[in-house]
Amino acid sequence: MRKELSKNIYFRILSLLCNAKGKAKAVGLFEVFSADPPELRDMKIATKEQFERAVLLFHQELFPQAADLFQECVRFGEGDRVVCSYLERCHHLEEGRGQKGVGE
């Protein structure tokens, strides 16, 4: 029965929590999207690899590279609010880096 359930459960990593209380190592935060509308679910399945690679790049503070992969996810289809949020955060954080050197 467990194998049957796992075939219908779709998930992806959303974030790495480095400061989880009581944990020495980073803890993954996952999104289960099995119950999403079919169009959105299919889009998330198709972009899962790029999305998860982008999340890892984001946490390595490689914001331009992460933004490129998140942008690929957006090109595949709209409606994924998490992708849009990450993309916005990448641009914001990269702009902040660029401004650090101004006037120093």
PDB file of C-alpha atoms in Angstrom:
ATOM      1  CA  MET A   1       0.000   0.000   0.000  1.00  0.00           C
ATOM      2  CA  ARG A   2       2.815   2.403   0.769  1.00  0.00           C
ATOM      3  CA  LYS A   3       4.237   2.119  -2.766  1.00  0.00           C
ATOM      4  CA  GLU A   4       0.847   2.979  -4.235  1.00  0.00           C
ATOM      5  CA  LEU A   5       0.618   6.129  -2.141  1.00  0.00           C
ATOM      6  CA  SER A   6       4.101   7.293  -3.045  1.00  0.00           C
ATOM      7  CA  LYS A   7       3.279   7.158  -6.760  1.00  0.00           C
ATOM      8  CA  ASN A   8       0.678   9.892  -6.294  1.00  0.00           C
ATOM      9  CA  ILE A   9       2.598  12.147  -3.929  1.00  0.00           C
ATOM     10  CA  TYR A  10       4.528  14.926  -5.627  1.00  0.00           C
ATOM     11  CA  PHE A  11       6.931  17.117  -3.691  1.00  0.00           C
ATOM     12  CA  ARG A  12       9.915  19.418  -4.101  1.00  0.00           C
ATOM     13  CA  ILE A  13      12.352  21.070  -1.749  1.00  0.00           C
ATOM     14  CA  LEU A  14      11.416  24.666  -0.928  1.00  0.00           C
ATOM     15  CA  SER A  15      14.186  25.758   1.363  1.00  0.00           C
ATOM     16  CA  LEU A  16      17.037  24.741   3.604  1.00  0.00           C
ATOM     17  CA  LEU A  17      16.665  25.798   7.213  1.00  0.00           C
ATOM     18  CA  CYS A  18      20.147  26.194   8.638  1.00  0.00           C
ATOM     19  CA  ASN A  19      19.119  27.351  12.097  1.00  0.00           C
ATOM     20  CA  ALA A  20      16.389  24.839  12.920  1.00  0.00           C
ATOM     21  CA  LYS A  21      16.078  24.587  16.684  1.00  0.00           C
ATOM     22  CA  GLY A  22      17.805  21.496  18.050  1.00  0.00           C
ATOM     23  CA  LYS A  23      19.399  20.583  14.707  1.00  0.00           C
ATOM     24  CA  ALA A  24      23.120  20.694  13.955  1.00  0.00           C
ATOM     25  CA  LYS A  25      22.631  20.247  10.203  1.00  0.00           C
ATOM     26  CA  ALA A  26      20.420  22.058   7.720  1.00  0.00           C
ATOM     27  CA  VAL A  27      16.857  20.779   7.521  1.00  0.00           C
ATOM     28  CA  GLY A  28      14.926  20.671   4.250  1.00  0.00           C
ATOM     29  CA  LEU A  29      11.490  22.247   3.953  1.00  0.00           C
ATOM     30  CA  PHE A  30       9.356  20.544   1.299  1.00  0.00           C
ATOM     31  CA  GLU A  31       6.197  21.425  -0.598  1.00  0.00           C
ATOM     32  CA  VAL A  32       3.732  18.628  -1.306  1.00  0.00           C
ATOM     33  CA  PHE A  33       1.840  19.674  -4.433  1.00  0.00           C
ATOM     34  CA  SER A  34      -0.167  16.554  -5.252  1.00  0.00           C
ATOM     35  CA  ALA A  35      -3.447  18.385  -4.681  1.00  0.00           C
ATOM     36  CA  ASP A  36      -2.591  21.391  -6.874  1.00  0.00           C
ATOM     37  CA  PRO A  37      -4.720  21.954  -9.978  1.00  0.00           C
ATOM     38  CA  PRO A  38      -3.535  19.594 -12.772  1.00  0.00           C
ATOM     39  CA  GLU A  39      -1.954  22.359 -14.903  1.00  0.00           C
ATOM     40  CA  LEU A  40       0.075  23.734 -11.985  1.00  0.00           C
ATOM     41  CA  ARG A  41       1.002  20.271 -10.716  1.00  0.00           C
ATOM     42  CA  ASP A  42       2.230  19.213 -14.171  1.00  0.00           C
ATOM     43  CA  MET A  43       4.266  22.408 -14.477  1.00  0.00           C
ATOM     44  CA  LYS A  44       5.901  21.781 -11.077  1.00  0.00           C
ATOM     45  CA  ILE A  45       6.700  18.196 -12.055  1.00  0.00           C
ATOM     46  CA  ALA A  46       8.270  19.355 -15.327  1.00  0.00           C
ATOM     47  CA  THR A  47      10.387  22.061 -13.656  1.00  0.00           C
ATOM     48  CA  LYS A  48      11.245  20.225 -10.432  1.00  0.00           C
ATOM     49  CA  GLU A  49      14.893  19.587 -11.340  1.00  0.00           C
ATOM     50  CA  GLN A  50      15.576  23.201 -12.397  1.00  0.00           C
ATOM     51  CA  PHE A  51      13.654  24.546  -9.401  1.00  0.00           C
ATOM     52  CA  GLU A  52      15.530  22.449  -6.844  1.00  0.00           C
ATOM     53  CA  ARG A  53      18.890  23.281  -8.439  1.00  0.00           C
ATOM     54  CA  ALA A  54      17.930  26.977  -8.286  1.00  0.00           C
ATOM     55  CA  VAL A  55      16.991  26.684  -4.600  1.00  0.00           C
ATOM     56  CA  LEU A  56      20.424  25.201  -3.831  1.00  0.00           C
ATOM     57  CA  LEU A  57      22.158  27.976  -5.796  1.00  0.00           C
ATOM     58  CA  PHE A  58      20.082  30.545  -3.923  1.00  0.00           C
ATOM     59  CA  HIS A  59      21.231  29.145  -0.580  1.00  0.00           C
ATOM     60  CA  GLN A  60      24.827  29.238  -1.833  1.00  0.00           C
ATOM     61  CA  GLU A  61      24.200  32.968  -2.498  1.00  0.00           C
ATOM     62  CA  LEU A  62      24.734  32.504  -6.236  1.00  0.00           C
ATOM     63  CA  PHE A  63      21.767  34.746  -6.987  1.00  0.00           C
ATOM     64  CA  PRO A  64      22.310  35.443 -10.730  1.00  0.00           C
ATOM     65  CA  GLN A  65      22.659  31.716 -11.499  1.00  0.00           C
ATOM     66  CA  ALA A  66      19.632  30.898  -9.334  1.00  0.00           C
ATOM     67  CA  ALA A  67      17.620  33.651 -11.028  1.00  0.00           C
ATOM     68  CA  ASP A  68      18.425  32.186 -14.459  1.00  0.00           C
ATOM     69  CA  LEU A  69      17.017  28.803 -13.434  1.00  0.00           C
ATOM     70  CA  PHE A  70      13.965  30.324 -11.746  1.00  0.00           C
ATOM     71  CA  GLN A  71      13.378  32.308 -14.950  1.00  0.00           C
ATOM     72  CA  GLU A  72      13.421  29.025 -16.908  1.00  0.00           C
ATOM     73  CA  CYS A  73      10.672  27.761 -14.607  1.00  0.00           C
ATOM     74  CA  VAL A  74       8.609  30.914 -15.261  1.00  0.00           C
ATOM     75  CA  ARG A  75       9.024  30.487 -19.027  1.00  0.00           C
ATOM     76  CA  PHE A  76       7.578  26.997 -18.756  1.00  0.00           C
ATOM     77  CA  GLY A  77       4.374  28.398 -17.312  1.00  0.00           C
ATOM     78  CA  GLU A  78       3.026  30.996 -14.950  1.00  0.00           C
ATOM     79  CA  GLY A  79       1.193  30.508 -11.706  1.00  0.00           C
ATOM     80  CA  ASP A  80       3.950  29.162  -9.474  1.00  0.00           C
ATOM     81  CA  ARG A  81       4.039  31.782  -6.739  1.00  0.00           C
ATOM     82  CA  VAL A  82       7.062  30.218  -5.027  1.00  0.00           C
ATOM     83  CA  VAL A  83       9.160  30.568  -8.184  1.00  0.00           C
ATOM     84  CA  CYS A  84       8.080  34.205  -8.553  1.00  0.00           C
ATOM     85  CA  SER A  85       8.922  34.900  -4.913  1.00  0.00           C
ATOM     86  CA  TYR A  86      12.392  33.362  -5.234  1.00  0.00           C
ATOM     87  CA  LEU A  87      13.021  35.242  -8.481  1.00  0.00           C
ATOM     88  CA  GLU A  88      12.063  38.534  -6.834  1.00  0.00           C
ATOM     89  CA  ARG A  89      14.316  37.754  -3.851  1.00  0.00           C
ATOM     90  CA  CYS A  90      17.246  36.937  -6.176  1.00  0.00           C
ATOM     91  CA  HIS A  91      16.918  40.294  -7.931  1.00  0.00           C
ATOM     92  CA  HIS A  92      16.535  42.170  -4.652  1.00  0.00           C
ATOM     93  CA  LEU A  93      19.536  40.496  -3.027  1.00  0.00           C
ATOM     94  CA  GLU A  94      21.716  40.950  -6.106  1.00  0.00           C
ATOM     95  CA  GLU A  95      20.785  44.651  -6.270  1.00  0.00           C
ATOM     96  CA  GLY A  96      21.741  44.979  -2.602  1.00  0.00           C
ATOM     97  CA  ARG A  97      25.145  43.477  -3.318  1.00  0.00           C
ATOM     98  CA  GLY A  98      25.726  45.894  -6.152  1.00  0.00           C
ATOM     99  CA  GLN A  99      24.922  48.850  -3.915  1.00  0.00           C
ATOM    100  CA  LYS A 100      27.340  47.779  -1.142  1.00  0.00           C
ATOM    101  CA  GLY A 101      30.349  49.007  -3.104  1.00  0.00           C
ATOM    102  CA  VAL A 102      28.832  52.395  -3.968  1.00  0.00           C
ATOM    103  CA  GLY A 103      30.511  55.240  -2.071  1.00  0.00           C
ATOM    104  CA  GLU A 104      33.030  53.026  -0.265  1.00  0.00           C
TER     105      GLU A 104
END
